[in-house]
PDB file of C-alpha atoms in Angstrom:
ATOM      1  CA  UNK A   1      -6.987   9.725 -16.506  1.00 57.00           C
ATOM      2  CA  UNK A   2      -5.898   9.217 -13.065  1.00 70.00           C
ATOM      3  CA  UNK A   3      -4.885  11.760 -10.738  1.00 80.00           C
ATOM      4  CA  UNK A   4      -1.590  12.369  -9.603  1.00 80.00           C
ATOM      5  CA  UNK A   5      -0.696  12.446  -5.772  1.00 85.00           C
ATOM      6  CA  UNK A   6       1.002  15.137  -3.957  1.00 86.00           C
ATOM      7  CA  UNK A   7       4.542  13.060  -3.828  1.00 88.00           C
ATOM      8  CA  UNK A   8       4.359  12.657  -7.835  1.00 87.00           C
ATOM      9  CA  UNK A   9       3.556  16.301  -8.395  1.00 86.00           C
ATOM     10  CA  UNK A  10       6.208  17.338  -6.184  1.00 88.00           C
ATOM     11  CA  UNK A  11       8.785  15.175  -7.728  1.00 89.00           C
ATOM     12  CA  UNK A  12       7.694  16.253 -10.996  1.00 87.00           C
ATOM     13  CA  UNK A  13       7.872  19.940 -10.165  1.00 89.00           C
ATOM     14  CA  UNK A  14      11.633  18.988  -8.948  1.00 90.00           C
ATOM     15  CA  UNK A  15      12.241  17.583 -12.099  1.00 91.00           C
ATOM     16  CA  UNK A  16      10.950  20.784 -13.992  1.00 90.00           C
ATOM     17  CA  UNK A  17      12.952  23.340 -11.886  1.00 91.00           C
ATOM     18  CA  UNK A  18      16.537  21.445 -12.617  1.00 91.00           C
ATOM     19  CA  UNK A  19      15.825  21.336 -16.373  1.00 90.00           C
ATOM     20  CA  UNK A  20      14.734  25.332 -16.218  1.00 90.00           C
ATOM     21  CA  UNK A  21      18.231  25.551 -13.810  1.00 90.00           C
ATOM     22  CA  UNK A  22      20.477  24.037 -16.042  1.00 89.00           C
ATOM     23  CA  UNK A  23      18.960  25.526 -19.175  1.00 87.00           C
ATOM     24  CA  UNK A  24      20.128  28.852 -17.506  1.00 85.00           C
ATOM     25  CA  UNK A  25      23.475  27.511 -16.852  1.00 85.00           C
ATOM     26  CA  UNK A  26      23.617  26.776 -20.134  1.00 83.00           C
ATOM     27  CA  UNK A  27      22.310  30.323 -21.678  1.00 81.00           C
ATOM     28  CA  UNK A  28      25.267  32.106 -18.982  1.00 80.00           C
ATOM     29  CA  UNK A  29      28.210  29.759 -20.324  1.00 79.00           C
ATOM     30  CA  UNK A  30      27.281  30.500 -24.067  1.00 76.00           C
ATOM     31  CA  UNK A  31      27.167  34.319 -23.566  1.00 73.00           C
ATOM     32  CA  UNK A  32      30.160  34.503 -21.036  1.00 72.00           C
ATOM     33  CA  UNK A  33      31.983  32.104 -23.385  1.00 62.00           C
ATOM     34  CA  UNK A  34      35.163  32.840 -24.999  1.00 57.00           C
ATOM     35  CA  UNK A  35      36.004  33.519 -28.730  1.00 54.00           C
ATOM     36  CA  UNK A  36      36.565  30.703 -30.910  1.00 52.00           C
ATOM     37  CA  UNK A  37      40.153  31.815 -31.691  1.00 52.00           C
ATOM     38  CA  UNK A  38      41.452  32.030 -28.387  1.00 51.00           C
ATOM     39  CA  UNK A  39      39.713  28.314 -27.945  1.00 51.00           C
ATOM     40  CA  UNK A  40      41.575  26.927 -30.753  1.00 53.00           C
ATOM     41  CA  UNK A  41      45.272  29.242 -29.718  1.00 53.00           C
ATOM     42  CA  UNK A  42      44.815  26.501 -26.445  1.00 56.00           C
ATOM     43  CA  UNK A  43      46.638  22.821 -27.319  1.00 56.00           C
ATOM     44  CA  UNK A  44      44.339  20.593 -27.894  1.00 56.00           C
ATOM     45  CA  UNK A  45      44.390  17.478 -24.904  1.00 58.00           C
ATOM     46  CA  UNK A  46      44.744  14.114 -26.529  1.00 57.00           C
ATOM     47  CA  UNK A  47      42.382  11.535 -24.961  1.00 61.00           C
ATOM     48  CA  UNK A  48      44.700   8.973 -24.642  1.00 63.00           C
ATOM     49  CA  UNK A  49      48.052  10.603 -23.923  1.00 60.00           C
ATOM     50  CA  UNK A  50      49.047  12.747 -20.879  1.00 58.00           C
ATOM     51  CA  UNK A  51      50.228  16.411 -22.133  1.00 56.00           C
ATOM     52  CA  UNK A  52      53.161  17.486 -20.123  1.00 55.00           C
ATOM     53  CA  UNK A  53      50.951  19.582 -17.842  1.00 54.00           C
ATOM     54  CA  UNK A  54      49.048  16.810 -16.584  1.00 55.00           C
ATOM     55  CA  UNK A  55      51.734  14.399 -15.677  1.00 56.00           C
ATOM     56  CA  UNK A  56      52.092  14.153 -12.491  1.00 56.00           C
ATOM     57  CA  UNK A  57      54.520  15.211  -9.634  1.00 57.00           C
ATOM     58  CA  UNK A  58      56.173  13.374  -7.922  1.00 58.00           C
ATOM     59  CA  UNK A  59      57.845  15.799  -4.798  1.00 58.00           C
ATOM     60  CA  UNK A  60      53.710  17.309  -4.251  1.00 60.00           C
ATOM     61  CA  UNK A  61      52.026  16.289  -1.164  1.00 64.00           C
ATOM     62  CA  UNK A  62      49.517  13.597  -1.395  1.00 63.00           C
ATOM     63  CA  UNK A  63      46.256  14.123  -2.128  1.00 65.00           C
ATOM     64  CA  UNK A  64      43.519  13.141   1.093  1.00 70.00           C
ATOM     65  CA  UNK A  65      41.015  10.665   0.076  1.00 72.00           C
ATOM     66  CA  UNK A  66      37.715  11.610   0.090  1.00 74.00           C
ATOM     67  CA  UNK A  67      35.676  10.396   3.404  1.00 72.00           C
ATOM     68  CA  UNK A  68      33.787   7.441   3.014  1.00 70.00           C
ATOM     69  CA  UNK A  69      30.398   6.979   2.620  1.00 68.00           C
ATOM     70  CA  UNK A  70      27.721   6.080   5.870  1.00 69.00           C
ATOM     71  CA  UNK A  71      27.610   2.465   5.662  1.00 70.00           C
ATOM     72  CA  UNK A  72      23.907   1.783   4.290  1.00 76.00           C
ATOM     73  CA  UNK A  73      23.799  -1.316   5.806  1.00 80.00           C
ATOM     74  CA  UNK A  74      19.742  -1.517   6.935  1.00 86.00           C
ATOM     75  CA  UNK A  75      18.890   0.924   4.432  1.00 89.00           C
ATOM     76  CA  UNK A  76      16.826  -1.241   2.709  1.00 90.00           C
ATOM     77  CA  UNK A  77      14.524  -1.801   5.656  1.00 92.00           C
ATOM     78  CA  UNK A  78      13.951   1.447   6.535  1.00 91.00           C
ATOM     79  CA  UNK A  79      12.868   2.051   2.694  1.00 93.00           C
ATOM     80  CA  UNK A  80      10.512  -0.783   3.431  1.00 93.00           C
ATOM     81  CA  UNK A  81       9.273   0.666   6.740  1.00 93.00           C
ATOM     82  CA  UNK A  82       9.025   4.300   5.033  1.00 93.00           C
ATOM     83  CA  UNK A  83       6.956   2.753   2.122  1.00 94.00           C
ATOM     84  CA  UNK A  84       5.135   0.273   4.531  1.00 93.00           C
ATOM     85  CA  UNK A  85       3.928   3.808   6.250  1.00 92.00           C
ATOM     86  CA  UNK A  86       2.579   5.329   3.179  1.00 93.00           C
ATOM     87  CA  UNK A  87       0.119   2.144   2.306  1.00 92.00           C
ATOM     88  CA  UNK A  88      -3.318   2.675   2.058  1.00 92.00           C
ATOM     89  CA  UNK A  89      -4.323  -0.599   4.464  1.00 90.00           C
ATOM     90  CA  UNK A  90      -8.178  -2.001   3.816  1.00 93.00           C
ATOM     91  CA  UNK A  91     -10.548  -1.847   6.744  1.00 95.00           C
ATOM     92  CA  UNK A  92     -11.199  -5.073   8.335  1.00 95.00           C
ATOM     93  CA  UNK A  93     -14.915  -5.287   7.451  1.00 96.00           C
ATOM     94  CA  UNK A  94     -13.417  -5.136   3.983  1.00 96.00           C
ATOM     95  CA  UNK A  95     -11.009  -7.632   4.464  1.00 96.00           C
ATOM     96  CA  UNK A  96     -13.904 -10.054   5.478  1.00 97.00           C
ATOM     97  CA  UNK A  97     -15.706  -9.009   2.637  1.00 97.00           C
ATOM     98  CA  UNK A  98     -13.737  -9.833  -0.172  1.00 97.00           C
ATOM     99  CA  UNK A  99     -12.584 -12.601   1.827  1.00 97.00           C
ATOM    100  CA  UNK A 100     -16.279 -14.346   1.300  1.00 97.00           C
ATOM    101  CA  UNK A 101     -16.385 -13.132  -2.287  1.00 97.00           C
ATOM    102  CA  UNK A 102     -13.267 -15.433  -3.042  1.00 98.00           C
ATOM    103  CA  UNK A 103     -14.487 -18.261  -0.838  1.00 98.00           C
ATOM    104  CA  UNK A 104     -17.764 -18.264  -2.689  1.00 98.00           C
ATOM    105  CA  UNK A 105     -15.847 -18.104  -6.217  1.00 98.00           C
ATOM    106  CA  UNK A 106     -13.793 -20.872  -5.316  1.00 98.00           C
ATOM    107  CA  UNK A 107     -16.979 -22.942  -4.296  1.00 98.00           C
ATOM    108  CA  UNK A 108     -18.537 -21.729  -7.686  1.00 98.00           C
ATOM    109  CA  UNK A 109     -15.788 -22.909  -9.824  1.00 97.00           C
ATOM    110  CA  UNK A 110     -15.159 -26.252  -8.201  1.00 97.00           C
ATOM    111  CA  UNK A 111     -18.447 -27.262  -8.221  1.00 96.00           C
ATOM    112  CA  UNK A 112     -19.112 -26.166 -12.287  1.00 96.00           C
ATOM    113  CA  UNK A 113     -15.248 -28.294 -13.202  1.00 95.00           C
ATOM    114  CA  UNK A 114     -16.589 -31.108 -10.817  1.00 94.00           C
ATOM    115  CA  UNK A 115     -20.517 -31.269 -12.778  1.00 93.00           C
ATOM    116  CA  UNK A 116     -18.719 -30.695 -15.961  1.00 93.00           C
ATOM    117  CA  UNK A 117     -16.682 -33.921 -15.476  1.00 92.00           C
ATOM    118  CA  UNK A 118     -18.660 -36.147 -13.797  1.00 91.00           C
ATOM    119  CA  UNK A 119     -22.115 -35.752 -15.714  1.00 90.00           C
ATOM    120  CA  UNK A 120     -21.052 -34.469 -18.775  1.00 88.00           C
ATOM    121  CA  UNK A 121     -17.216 -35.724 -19.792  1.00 89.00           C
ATOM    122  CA  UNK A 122     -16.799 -39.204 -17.807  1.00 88.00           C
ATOM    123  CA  UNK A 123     -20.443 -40.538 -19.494  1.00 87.00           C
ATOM    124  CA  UNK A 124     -19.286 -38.856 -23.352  1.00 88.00           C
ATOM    125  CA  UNK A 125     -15.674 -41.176 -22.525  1.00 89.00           C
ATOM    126  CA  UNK A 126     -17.433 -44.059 -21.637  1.00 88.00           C
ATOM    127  CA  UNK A 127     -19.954 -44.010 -24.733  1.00 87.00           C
ATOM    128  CA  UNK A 128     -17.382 -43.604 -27.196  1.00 87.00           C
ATOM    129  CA  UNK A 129     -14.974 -45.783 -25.704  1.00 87.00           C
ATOM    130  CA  UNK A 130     -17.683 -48.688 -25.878  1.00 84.00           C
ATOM    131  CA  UNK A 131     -18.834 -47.771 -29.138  1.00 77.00           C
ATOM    132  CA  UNK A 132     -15.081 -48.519 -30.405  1.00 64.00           C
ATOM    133  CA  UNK A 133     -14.819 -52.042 -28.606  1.00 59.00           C
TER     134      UNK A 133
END
């Protein structure tokens, strides 16, 4: 089994502590919670009509709107430059090396397709094509 690097331990770590968080958020709202009467003494909130305490007013100021986002306009290239960084690059020598490894498997193949057709194929065609005339 492969090893994990550092940045997929970490995120996994991450991704253990919120589950253990909210787990504990979870255990604190079930023991603080309420009684089950005094739940069901509240009305209960229709989903699709508004209850009178929801609609809204009309003489209260107006609400701000929420800032706006940064623009992530060229966000996408510095993800590519970040990931770009983090690329484990082959030496040259090795480069050159596997360079001549598919050179000299391309020469390989070509030549076995071009024997296989020429000596082989082309002379089978031609003897059963004269054996039929």
């Amino acid at each position: 089994m492969a090893t994990k690097s550092k940045t997929q331990r970490a995120k996994a770590s991450e991704k253990r502590q919120a589950k253990k968080a909210a787990r504990l958020e979870d255990e604190l709202e079930l023991e603080s919670a309420p009684d089950q009467d005094a739940e069901e003494a509240q009305p209960k909130k229709s989903l699709f009509k508004k209850s009178e305490d929801e609609k809204p007013q009309t003489d209260s100021k107006p609400v701000k709107a929420e800032p706006k986002p940064k623009k992530t306009r060229f966000k996408f290239f510095r993800d590519v430059r970040s990931e770009m960084k983090r690329v484990t690059w082959p030496s040259g020598r090795d480069v050159l090396q596997w360079t001549g490894v598919v050179i000299v498997a391309l020469v390989f193949f070509g030549v076995y397709v071009a024997l296989l057709d020429n000596v082989i194929i082309t002379p089978l065609l031609v003897l059963l094509s004269g054996l039929g005339a």
